[in-house]
C-alpha cells in the first residue's frame, strides 16, 4: 500500500509541477482546460469508457486504478512487459505501469496509468488485454476507482466541474490547481 500511495503522490506532483498557462480564482491559480474527475470504485472501466465516449473532451490520462491478475505469481514480469509495450501506457518518457505481488495473497497487483483513452481503439485494446492477462478491477477497496484527467474548452473549466459533479458515479471533480513548492 505504501508503494501505491508513493506512486500516486509522485504522479500528482509531476502533474502539478508542469509549467503551463495559469488562470486564477478564489482558491488560487489553476491550469486552463484541466479538470480532474474521481470516479467511484464500483463504476467499472468499461462504463468509464462509455462515459468518456459520451463527451467530446480529450483525456490526458486515467490513473489510480488497481487490478489483480488471476495468472500465477511468477507471471508478474510477463504482465508488466505486456502492458508496458502498449502505446497508451507510455507518456513519452516511459511506461507508467507498475506492479507487485500482494503481501497477503501473493497475487499480482497492477497499477496502470492509461493515456489518450478517448481513443476507442486504445479502449478496445485495454479491455482485450484485461481478458488476456485475466485482470480484474478492484471495485470495493478503499482505494477503488479511477481519476480521469480531462481537457475541456478553455474558460469553461468551472462549468465542467459543476457538470461532472452532477453524475451519481462521480466522487468529486476539481480544477487542476497549481501548488508552488518551495
mmCIF file with all atom_site columns, C-alpha atoms in Angstrom:
data_model
loop_
_atom_site.group_PDB
_atom_site.id
_atom_site.type_symbol
_atom_site.label_atom_id
_atom_site.label_alt_id
_atom_site.label_comp_id
_atom_site.label_asym_id
_atom_site.label_entity_id
_atom_site.label_seq_id
_atom_site.pdbx_PDB_ins_code
_atom_site.Cartn_x
_atom_site.Cartn_y
_atom_site.Cartn_z
_atom_site.occupancy
_atom_site.B_iso_or_equiv
_atom_site.pdbx_formal_charge
_atom_site.auth_seq_id
_atom_site.auth_comp_id
_atom_site.auth_asym_id
_atom_site.auth_atom_id
_atom_site.pdbx_PDB_model_num
ATOM 1   C CA . UNK A 1 1   ? 0.000   0.000   0.000   1.00 0.00 ? 1   UNK A CA 1
ATOM 2   C CA . UNK A 1 2   ? 2.915   2.361   0.719   1.00 0.00 ? 2   UNK A CA 1
ATOM 3   C CA . UNK A 1 3   ? 4.281   1.869   -2.808  1.00 0.00 ? 3   UNK A CA 1
ATOM 4   C CA . UNK A 1 4   ? 0.855   2.642   -4.256  1.00 0.00 ? 4   UNK A CA 1
ATOM 5   C CA . UNK A 1 5   ? 0.500   5.835   -2.205  1.00 0.00 ? 5   UNK A CA 1
ATOM 6   C CA . UNK A 1 6   ? 4.031   6.953   -3.049  1.00 0.00 ? 6   UNK A CA 1
ATOM 7   C CA . UNK A 1 7   ? 3.348   6.325   -6.745  1.00 0.00 ? 7   UNK A CA 1
ATOM 8   C CA . UNK A 1 8   ? 0.132   8.363   -6.547  1.00 0.00 ? 8   UNK A CA 1
ATOM 9   C CA . UNK A 1 9   ? 1.934   11.230  -4.844  1.00 0.00 ? 9   UNK A CA 1
ATOM 10  C CA . UNK A 1 10  ? 4.680   11.213  -7.489  1.00 0.00 ? 10  UNK A CA 1
ATOM 11  C CA . UNK A 1 11  ? 2.137   11.234  -10.318 1.00 0.00 ? 11  UNK A CA 1
ATOM 12  C CA . UNK A 1 12  ? 0.214   14.069  -8.650  1.00 0.00 ? 12  UNK A CA 1
ATOM 13  C CA . UNK A 1 13  ? 3.381   16.089  -8.086  1.00 0.00 ? 13  UNK A CA 1
ATOM 14  C CA . UNK A 1 14  ? 4.508   15.607  -11.674 1.00 0.00 ? 14  UNK A CA 1
ATOM 15  C CA . UNK A 1 15  ? 1.128   16.786  -12.937 1.00 0.00 ? 15  UNK A CA 1
ATOM 16  C CA . UNK A 1 16  ? 1.019   19.745  -10.598 1.00 0.00 ? 16  UNK A CA 1
ATOM 17  C CA . UNK A 1 17  ? 4.593   20.823  -11.253 1.00 0.00 ? 17  UNK A CA 1
ATOM 18  C CA . UNK A 1 18  ? 4.137   21.194  -15.010 1.00 0.00 ? 18  UNK A CA 1
ATOM 19  C CA . UNK A 1 19  ? 4.578   24.756  -16.188 1.00 0.00 ? 19  UNK A CA 1
ATOM 20  C CA . UNK A 1 20  ? 1.500   25.798  -18.170 1.00 0.00 ? 20  UNK A CA 1
ATOM 21  C CA . UNK A 1 21  ? -0.620  28.886  -18.508 1.00 0.00 ? 21  UNK A CA 1
ATOM 22  C CA . UNK A 1 22  ? -2.493  29.789  -15.362 1.00 0.00 ? 22  UNK A CA 1
ATOM 23  C CA . UNK A 1 23  ? -5.932  31.073  -14.501 1.00 0.00 ? 23  UNK A CA 1
ATOM 24  C CA . UNK A 1 24  ? -6.776  32.296  -11.020 1.00 0.00 ? 24  UNK A CA 1
ATOM 25  C CA . UNK A 1 25  ? -9.902  32.015  -8.896  1.00 0.00 ? 25  UNK A CA 1
ATOM 26  C CA . UNK A 1 26  ? -10.607 32.467  -5.170  1.00 0.00 ? 26  UNK A CA 1
ATOM 27  C CA . UNK A 1 27  ? -8.780  29.186  -4.421  1.00 0.00 ? 27  UNK A CA 1
ATOM 28  C CA . UNK A 1 28  ? -5.649  30.088  -6.369  1.00 0.00 ? 28  UNK A CA 1
ATOM 29  C CA . UNK A 1 29  ? -4.110  29.526  -9.769  1.00 0.00 ? 29  UNK A CA 1
ATOM 30  C CA . UNK A 1 30  ? -5.219  26.632  -11.950 1.00 0.00 ? 30  UNK A CA 1
ATOM 31  C CA . UNK A 1 31  ? -4.210  25.231  -15.314 1.00 0.00 ? 31  UNK A CA 1
ATOM 32  C CA . UNK A 1 32  ? -6.555  26.211  -18.156 1.00 0.00 ? 32  UNK A CA 1
ATOM 33  C CA . UNK A 1 33  ? -8.518  23.332  -19.746 1.00 0.00 ? 33  UNK A CA 1
ATOM 34  C CA . UNK A 1 34  ? -7.623  20.850  -16.968 1.00 0.00 ? 34  UNK A CA 1
ATOM 35  C CA . UNK A 1 35  ? -10.364 19.188  -14.930 1.00 0.00 ? 35  UNK A CA 1
ATOM 36  C CA . UNK A 1 36  ? -9.781  16.153  -12.707 1.00 0.00 ? 36  UNK A CA 1
ATOM 37  C CA . UNK A 1 37  ? -12.680 13.768  -12.086 1.00 0.00 ? 37  UNK A CA 1
ATOM 38  C CA . UNK A 1 38  ? -12.646 10.957  -9.486  1.00 0.00 ? 38  UNK A CA 1
ATOM 39  C CA . UNK A 1 39  ? -14.921 8.060   -10.420 1.00 0.00 ? 39  UNK A CA 1
ATOM 40  C CA . UNK A 1 40  ? -16.407 5.884   -7.667  1.00 0.00 ? 40  UNK A CA 1
ATOM 41  C CA . UNK A 1 41  ? -14.927 2.430   -7.212  1.00 0.00 ? 41  UNK A CA 1
ATOM 42  C CA . UNK A 1 42  ? -17.942 0.409   -8.272  1.00 0.00 ? 42  UNK A CA 1
ATOM 43  C CA . UNK A 1 43  ? -18.020 2.093   -11.699 1.00 0.00 ? 43  UNK A CA 1
ATOM 44  C CA . UNK A 1 44  ? -16.004 -0.274  -13.888 1.00 0.00 ? 44  UNK A CA 1
ATOM 45  C CA . UNK A 1 45  ? -13.609 0.698   -16.674 1.00 0.00 ? 45  UNK A CA 1
ATOM 46  C CA . UNK A 1 46  ? -15.996 -0.321  -19.468 1.00 0.00 ? 46  UNK A CA 1
ATOM 47  C CA . UNK A 1 47  ? -18.540 2.140   -18.039 1.00 0.00 ? 47  UNK A CA 1
ATOM 48  C CA . UNK A 1 48  ? -15.791 4.757   -17.666 1.00 0.00 ? 48  UNK A CA 1
ATOM 49  C CA . UNK A 1 49  ? -15.056 4.364   -21.382 1.00 0.00 ? 49  UNK A CA 1
ATOM 50  C CA . UNK A 1 50  ? -18.770 4.793   -22.188 1.00 0.00 ? 50  UNK A CA 1
ATOM 51  C CA . UNK A 1 51  ? -18.754 7.971   -20.081 1.00 0.00 ? 51  UNK A CA 1
ATOM 52  C CA . UNK A 1 52  ? -15.666 9.311   -21.857 1.00 0.00 ? 52  UNK A CA 1
ATOM 53  C CA . UNK A 1 53  ? -17.196 8.461   -25.248 1.00 0.00 ? 53  UNK A CA 1
ATOM 54  C CA . UNK A 1 54  ? -20.372 10.381  -24.382 1.00 0.00 ? 54  UNK A CA 1
ATOM 55  C CA . UNK A 1 55  ? -18.292 13.577  -24.146 1.00 0.00 ? 55  UNK A CA 1
ATOM 56  C CA . UNK A 1 56  ? -16.171 15.459  -26.642 1.00 0.00 ? 56  UNK A CA 1
ATOM 57  C CA . UNK A 1 57  ? -13.107 16.001  -24.438 1.00 0.00 ? 57  UNK A CA 1
ATOM 58  C CA . UNK A 1 58  ? -9.521  14.902  -24.685 1.00 0.00 ? 58  UNK A CA 1
ATOM 59  C CA . UNK A 1 59  ? -8.492  12.541  -21.905 1.00 0.00 ? 59  UNK A CA 1
ATOM 60  C CA . UNK A 1 60  ? -4.872  13.101  -20.980 1.00 0.00 ? 60  UNK A CA 1
ATOM 61  C CA . UNK A 1 61  ? -4.813  10.159  -18.611 1.00 0.00 ? 61  UNK A CA 1
ATOM 62  C CA . UNK A 1 62  ? -6.678  7.791   -16.343 1.00 0.00 ? 62  UNK A CA 1
ATOM 63  C CA . UNK A 1 63  ? -4.902  6.713   -13.180 1.00 0.00 ? 63  UNK A CA 1
ATOM 64  C CA . UNK A 1 64  ? -5.335  5.316   -9.661  1.00 0.00 ? 64  UNK A CA 1
ATOM 65  C CA . UNK A 1 65  ? -6.913  2.074   -10.865 1.00 0.00 ? 65  UNK A CA 1
ATOM 66  C CA . UNK A 1 66  ? -5.894  -1.175  -9.194  1.00 0.00 ? 66  UNK A CA 1
ATOM 67  C CA . UNK A 1 67  ? -6.151  -4.523  -10.945 1.00 0.00 ? 67  UNK A CA 1
ATOM 68  C CA . UNK A 1 68  ? -5.435  -8.043  -9.806  1.00 0.00 ? 68  UNK A CA 1
ATOM 69  C CA . UNK A 1 69  ? -4.462  -10.824 -12.176 1.00 0.00 ? 69  UNK A CA 1
ATOM 70  C CA . UNK A 1 70  ? -5.547  -14.410 -11.847 1.00 0.00 ? 70  UNK A CA 1
ATOM 71  C CA . UNK A 1 71  ? -2.317  -15.507 -13.521 1.00 0.00 ? 71  UNK A CA 1
ATOM 72  C CA . UNK A 1 72  ? 0.254   -17.300 -11.369 1.00 0.00 ? 72  UNK A CA 1
ATOM 73  C CA . UNK A 1 73  ? 2.551   -15.058 -9.306  1.00 0.00 ? 73  UNK A CA 1
ATOM 74  C CA . UNK A 1 74  ? 5.563   -15.944 -11.451 1.00 0.00 ? 74  UNK A CA 1
ATOM 75  C CA . UNK A 1 75  ? 3.809   -14.189 -14.380 1.00 0.00 ? 75  UNK A CA 1
ATOM 76  C CA . UNK A 1 76  ? 4.254   -10.700 -12.886 1.00 0.00 ? 76  UNK A CA 1
ATOM 77  C CA . UNK A 1 77  ? 7.076   -9.699  -15.232 1.00 0.00 ? 77  UNK A CA 1
ATOM 78  C CA . UNK A 1 78  ? 5.176   -11.083 -18.238 1.00 0.00 ? 78  UNK A CA 1
ATOM 79  C CA . UNK A 1 79  ? 2.126   -8.972  -17.311 1.00 0.00 ? 79  UNK A CA 1
ATOM 80  C CA . UNK A 1 80  ? 4.263   -5.858  -16.836 1.00 0.00 ? 80  UNK A CA 1
ATOM 81  C CA . UNK A 1 81  ? 6.154   -6.384  -20.107 1.00 0.00 ? 81  UNK A CA 1
ATOM 82  C CA . UNK A 1 82  ? 2.889   -6.961  -21.988 1.00 0.00 ? 82  UNK A CA 1
ATOM 83  C CA . UNK A 1 83  ? 1.290   -3.767  -20.656 1.00 0.00 ? 83  UNK A CA 1
ATOM 84  C CA . UNK A 1 84  ? 4.402   -1.599  -20.827 1.00 0.00 ? 84  UNK A CA 1
ATOM 85  C CA . UNK A 1 85  ? 4.640   -2.319  -24.566 1.00 0.00 ? 85  UNK A CA 1
ATOM 86  C CA . UNK A 1 86  ? 1.289   -0.591  -25.176 1.00 0.00 ? 86  UNK A CA 1
ATOM 87  C CA . UNK A 1 87  ? 1.342   2.893   -26.718 1.00 0.00 ? 87  UNK A CA 1
ATOM 88  C CA . UNK A 1 88  ? -1.316  4.118   -24.313 1.00 0.00 ? 88  UNK A CA 1
ATOM 89  C CA . UNK A 1 89  ? 0.681   3.220   -21.178 1.00 0.00 ? 89  UNK A CA 1
ATOM 90  C CA . UNK A 1 90  ? 3.559   5.485   -22.203 1.00 0.00 ? 90  UNK A CA 1
ATOM 91  C CA . UNK A 1 91  ? 3.734   9.224   -21.588 1.00 0.00 ? 91  UNK A CA 1
ATOM 92  C CA . UNK A 1 92  ? 6.686   9.800   -23.933 1.00 0.00 ? 92  UNK A CA 1
ATOM 93  C CA . UNK A 1 93  ? 9.166   9.438   -21.079 1.00 0.00 ? 93  UNK A CA 1
ATOM 94  C CA . UNK A 1 94  ? 8.461   5.782   -20.425 1.00 0.00 ? 94  UNK A CA 1
ATOM 95  C CA . UNK A 1 95  ? 5.724   3.444   -19.375 1.00 0.00 ? 95  UNK A CA 1
ATOM 96  C CA . UNK A 1 96  ? 3.666   4.132   -16.281 1.00 0.00 ? 96  UNK A CA 1
ATOM 97  C CA . UNK A 1 97  ? 2.528   0.630   -15.435 1.00 0.00 ? 97  UNK A CA 1
ATOM 98  C CA . UNK A 1 98  ? 3.671   -0.674  -12.091 1.00 0.00 ? 98  UNK A CA 1
ATOM 99  C CA . UNK A 1 99  ? 3.009   -3.971  -10.413 1.00 0.00 ? 99  UNK A CA 1
ATOM 100 C CA . UNK A 1 100 ? 3.911   -6.087  -7.429  1.00 0.00 ? 100 UNK A CA 1
ATOM 101 C CA . UNK A 1 101 ? 2.951   -9.242  -5.635  1.00 0.00 ? 101 UNK A CA 1
ATOM 102 C CA . UNK A 1 102 ? 0.383   -8.752  -2.888  1.00 0.00 ? 102 UNK A CA 1
ATOM 103 C CA . UNK A 1 103 ? 1.956   -9.497  0.519   1.00 0.00 ? 103 UNK A CA 1
ATOM 104 C CA . UNK A 1 104 ? -1.123  -11.309 1.813   1.00 0.00 ? 104 UNK A CA 1
ATOM 105 C CA . UNK A 1 105 ? -2.301  -13.269 -1.236  1.00 0.00 ? 105 UNK A CA 1
ATOM 106 C CA . UNK A 1 106 ? 0.896   -13.460 -3.315  1.00 0.00 ? 106 UNK A CA 1
ATOM 107 C CA . UNK A 1 107 ? -1.325  -12.439 -6.231  1.00 0.00 ? 107 UNK A CA 1
ATOM 108 C CA . UNK A 1 108 ? -0.350  -9.979  -8.939  1.00 0.00 ? 108 UNK A CA 1
ATOM 109 C CA . UNK A 1 109 ? -1.433  -6.343  -8.476  1.00 0.00 ? 109 UNK A CA 1
ATOM 110 C CA . UNK A 1 110 ? -1.157  -3.873  -11.346 1.00 0.00 ? 110 UNK A CA 1
ATOM 111 C CA . UNK A 1 111 ? -1.273  -0.054  -11.155 1.00 0.00 ? 111 UNK A CA 1
ATOM 112 C CA . UNK A 1 112 ? -1.543  1.393   -14.677 1.00 0.00 ? 112 UNK A CA 1
ATOM 113 C CA . UNK A 1 113 ? -1.720  4.934   -15.963 1.00 0.00 ? 113 UNK A CA 1
ATOM 114 C CA . UNK A 1 114 ? -3.560  4.995   -19.289 1.00 0.00 ? 114 UNK A CA 1
ATOM 115 C CA . UNK A 1 115 ? -3.038  7.871   -21.730 1.00 0.00 ? 115 UNK A CA 1
ATOM 116 C CA . UNK A 1 116 ? -5.269  9.253   -24.502 1.00 0.00 ? 116 UNK A CA 1
ATOM 117 C CA . UNK A 1 117 ? -8.122  6.940   -23.576 1.00 0.00 ? 117 UNK A CA 1
ATOM 118 C CA . UNK A 1 118 ? -10.686 8.887   -25.565 1.00 0.00 ? 118 UNK A CA 1
ATOM 119 C CA . UNK A 1 119 ? -9.215  6.788   -28.419 1.00 0.00 ? 119 UNK A CA 1
ATOM 120 C CA . UNK A 1 120 ? -11.703 3.922   -28.979 1.00 0.00 ? 120 UNK A CA 1
ATOM 121 C CA . UNK A 1 121 ? -9.050  1.549   -30.351 1.00 0.00 ? 121 UNK A CA 1
ATOM 122 C CA . UNK A 1 122 ? -6.996  2.041   -27.158 1.00 0.00 ? 122 UNK A CA 1
ATOM 123 C CA . UNK A 1 123 ? -10.123 1.333   -25.113 1.00 0.00 ? 123 UNK A CA 1
ATOM 124 C CA . UNK A 1 124 ? -10.824 -1.884  -27.024 1.00 0.00 ? 124 UNK A CA 1
ATOM 125 C CA . UNK A 1 125 ? -7.210  -2.957  -26.696 1.00 0.00 ? 125 UNK A CA 1
ATOM 126 C CA . UNK A 1 126 ? -7.221  -2.335  -22.935 1.00 0.00 ? 126 UNK A CA 1
ATOM 127 C CA . UNK A 1 127 ? -10.388 -4.415  -22.494 1.00 0.00 ? 127 UNK A CA 1
ATOM 128 C CA . UNK A 1 128 ? -8.785  -7.170  -24.579 1.00 0.00 ? 128 UNK A CA 1
ATOM 129 C CA . UNK A 1 129 ? -5.578  -7.006  -22.531 1.00 0.00 ? 129 UNK A CA 1
ATOM 130 C CA . UNK A 1 130 ? -7.663  -7.343  -19.359 1.00 0.00 ? 130 UNK A CA 1
ATOM 131 C CA . UNK A 1 131 ? -9.079  -10.622 -20.695 1.00 0.00 ? 131 UNK A CA 1
ATOM 132 C CA . UNK A 1 132 ? -5.733  -11.957 -21.906 1.00 0.00 ? 132 UNK A CA 1
ATOM 133 C CA . UNK A 1 133 ? -3.986  -11.126 -18.624 1.00 0.00 ? 133 UNK A CA 1
ATOM 134 C CA . UNK A 1 134 ? -7.013  -12.108 -16.506 1.00 0.00 ? 134 UNK A CA 1
ATOM 135 C CA . UNK A 1 135 ? -7.125  -8.670  -14.901 1.00 0.00 ? 135 UNK A CA 1
ATOM 136 C CA . UNK A 1 136 ? -9.984  -7.796  -12.587 1.00 0.00 ? 136 UNK A CA 1
ATOM 137 C CA . UNK A 1 137 ? -10.644 -4.327  -11.261 1.00 0.00 ? 137 UNK A CA 1
ATOM 138 C CA . UNK A 1 138 ? -10.709 -3.727  -7.553  1.00 0.00 ? 138 UNK A CA 1
ATOM 139 C CA . UNK A 1 139 ? -14.136 -2.183  -7.051  1.00 0.00 ? 139 UNK A CA 1
ATOM 140 C CA . UNK A 1 140 ? -14.750 -2.355  -3.329  1.00 0.00 ? 140 UNK A CA 1
ATOM 141 C CA . UNK A 1 141 ? -11.474 -1.427  -1.643  1.00 0.00 ? 141 UNK A CA 1
ATOM 142 C CA . UNK A 1 142 ? -10.857 1.930   -0.029  1.00 0.00 ? 142 UNK A CA 1
ATOM 143 C CA . UNK A 1 143 ? -8.702  2.980   -2.988  1.00 0.00 ? 143 UNK A CA 1
ATOM 144 C CA . UNK A 1 144 ? -11.015 1.647   -5.731  1.00 0.00 ? 144 UNK A CA 1
ATOM 145 C CA . UNK A 1 145 ? -11.983 3.856   -8.639  1.00 0.00 ? 145 UNK A CA 1
ATOM 146 C CA . UNK A 1 146 ? -10.019 5.971   -11.038 1.00 0.00 ? 146 UNK A CA 1
ATOM 147 C CA . UNK A 1 147 ? -9.211  9.589   -11.688 1.00 0.00 ? 147 UNK A CA 1
ATOM 148 C CA . UNK A 1 148 ? -9.725  10.972  -15.185 1.00 0.00 ? 148 UNK A CA 1
ATOM 149 C CA . UNK A 1 149 ? -7.665  13.959  -16.328 1.00 0.00 ? 149 UNK A CA 1
ATOM 150 C CA . UNK A 1 150 ? -9.901  15.758  -18.856 1.00 0.00 ? 150 UNK A CA 1
ATOM 151 C CA . UNK A 1 151 ? -9.126  18.707  -21.107 1.00 0.00 ? 151 UNK A CA 1
ATOM 152 C CA . UNK A 1 152 ? -12.220 20.870  -21.516 1.00 0.00 ? 152 UNK A CA 1
ATOM 153 C CA . UNK A 1 153 ? -12.611 24.116  -23.504 1.00 0.00 ? 153 UNK A CA 1
ATOM 154 C CA . UNK A 1 154 ? -10.601 26.993  -22.024 1.00 0.00 ? 154 UNK A CA 1
ATOM 155 C CA . UNK A 1 155 ? -12.786 29.284  -19.950 1.00 0.00 ? 155 UNK A CA 1
ATOM 156 C CA . UNK A 1 156 ? -15.341 26.522  -19.271 1.00 0.00 ? 156 UNK A CA 1
ATOM 157 C CA . UNK A 1 157 ? -13.388 24.646  -16.588 1.00 0.00 ? 157 UNK A CA 1
ATOM 158 C CA . UNK A 1 158 ? -15.624 25.716  -13.668 1.00 0.00 ? 158 UNK A CA 1
ATOM 159 C CA . UNK A 1 159 ? -18.794 24.882  -15.612 1.00 0.00 ? 159 UNK A CA 1
ATOM 160 C CA . UNK A 1 160 ? -17.445 21.417  -16.370 1.00 0.00 ? 160 UNK A CA 1
ATOM 161 C CA . UNK A 1 161 ? -16.543 20.834  -12.724 1.00 0.00 ? 161 UNK A CA 1
ATOM 162 C CA . UNK A 1 162 ? -20.201 21.521  -11.860 1.00 0.00 ? 162 UNK A CA 1
ATOM 163 C CA . UNK A 1 163 ? -21.417 19.331  -14.746 1.00 0.00 ? 163 UNK A CA 1
ATOM 164 C CA . UNK A 1 164 ? -19.212 16.412  -13.716 1.00 0.00 ? 164 UNK A CA 1
ATOM 165 C CA . UNK A 1 165 ? -20.326 16.678  -10.067 1.00 0.00 ? 165 UNK A CA 1
ATOM 166 C CA . UNK A 1 166 ? -23.922 16.036  -11.193 1.00 0.00 ? 166 UNK A CA 1
ATOM 167 C CA . UNK A 1 167 ? -23.168 12.426  -12.209 1.00 0.00 ? 167 UNK A CA 1
ATOM 168 C CA . UNK A 1 168 ? -24.002 9.934   -9.460  1.00 0.00 ? 168 UNK A CA 1
ATOM 169 C CA . UNK A 1 169 ? -20.861 7.874   -10.185 1.00 0.00 ? 169 UNK A CA 1
ATOM 170 C CA . UNK A 1 170 ? -18.552 10.883  -9.755  1.00 0.00 ? 170 UNK A CA 1
ATOM 171 C CA . UNK A 1 171 ? -16.999 11.124  -6.307  1.00 0.00 ? 171 UNK A CA 1
ATOM 172 C CA . UNK A 1 172 ? -15.532 14.586  -6.923  1.00 0.00 ? 172 UNK A CA 1
ATOM 173 C CA . UNK A 1 173 ? -14.427 16.945  -9.698  1.00 0.00 ? 173 UNK A CA 1
ATOM 174 C CA . UNK A 1 174 ? -11.970 19.809  -9.419  1.00 0.00 ? 174 UNK A CA 1
ATOM 175 C CA . UNK A 1 175 ? -9.752  22.203  -11.273 1.00 0.00 ? 175 UNK A CA 1
ATOM 176 C CA . UNK A 1 176 ? -6.061  21.384  -11.621 1.00 0.00 ? 176 UNK A CA 1
ATOM 177 C CA . UNK A 1 177 ? -4.781  23.858  -9.033  1.00 0.00 ? 177 UNK A CA 1
ATOM 178 C CA . UNK A 1 178 ? -1.157  24.891  -9.122  1.00 0.00 ? 178 UNK A CA 1
ATOM 179 C CA . UNK A 1 179 ? 0.700   24.467  -5.874  1.00 0.00 ? 179 UNK A CA 1
ATOM 180 C CA . UNK A 1 180 ? 4.002   26.273  -5.542  1.00 0.00 ? 180 UNK A CA 1
ATOM 181 C CA . UNK A 1 181 ? 6.652   24.141  -3.881  1.00 0.00 ? 181 UNK A CA 1
ATOM 182 C CA . UNK A 1 182 ? 9.482   25.975  -2.156  1.00 0.00 ? 182 UNK A CA 1
#
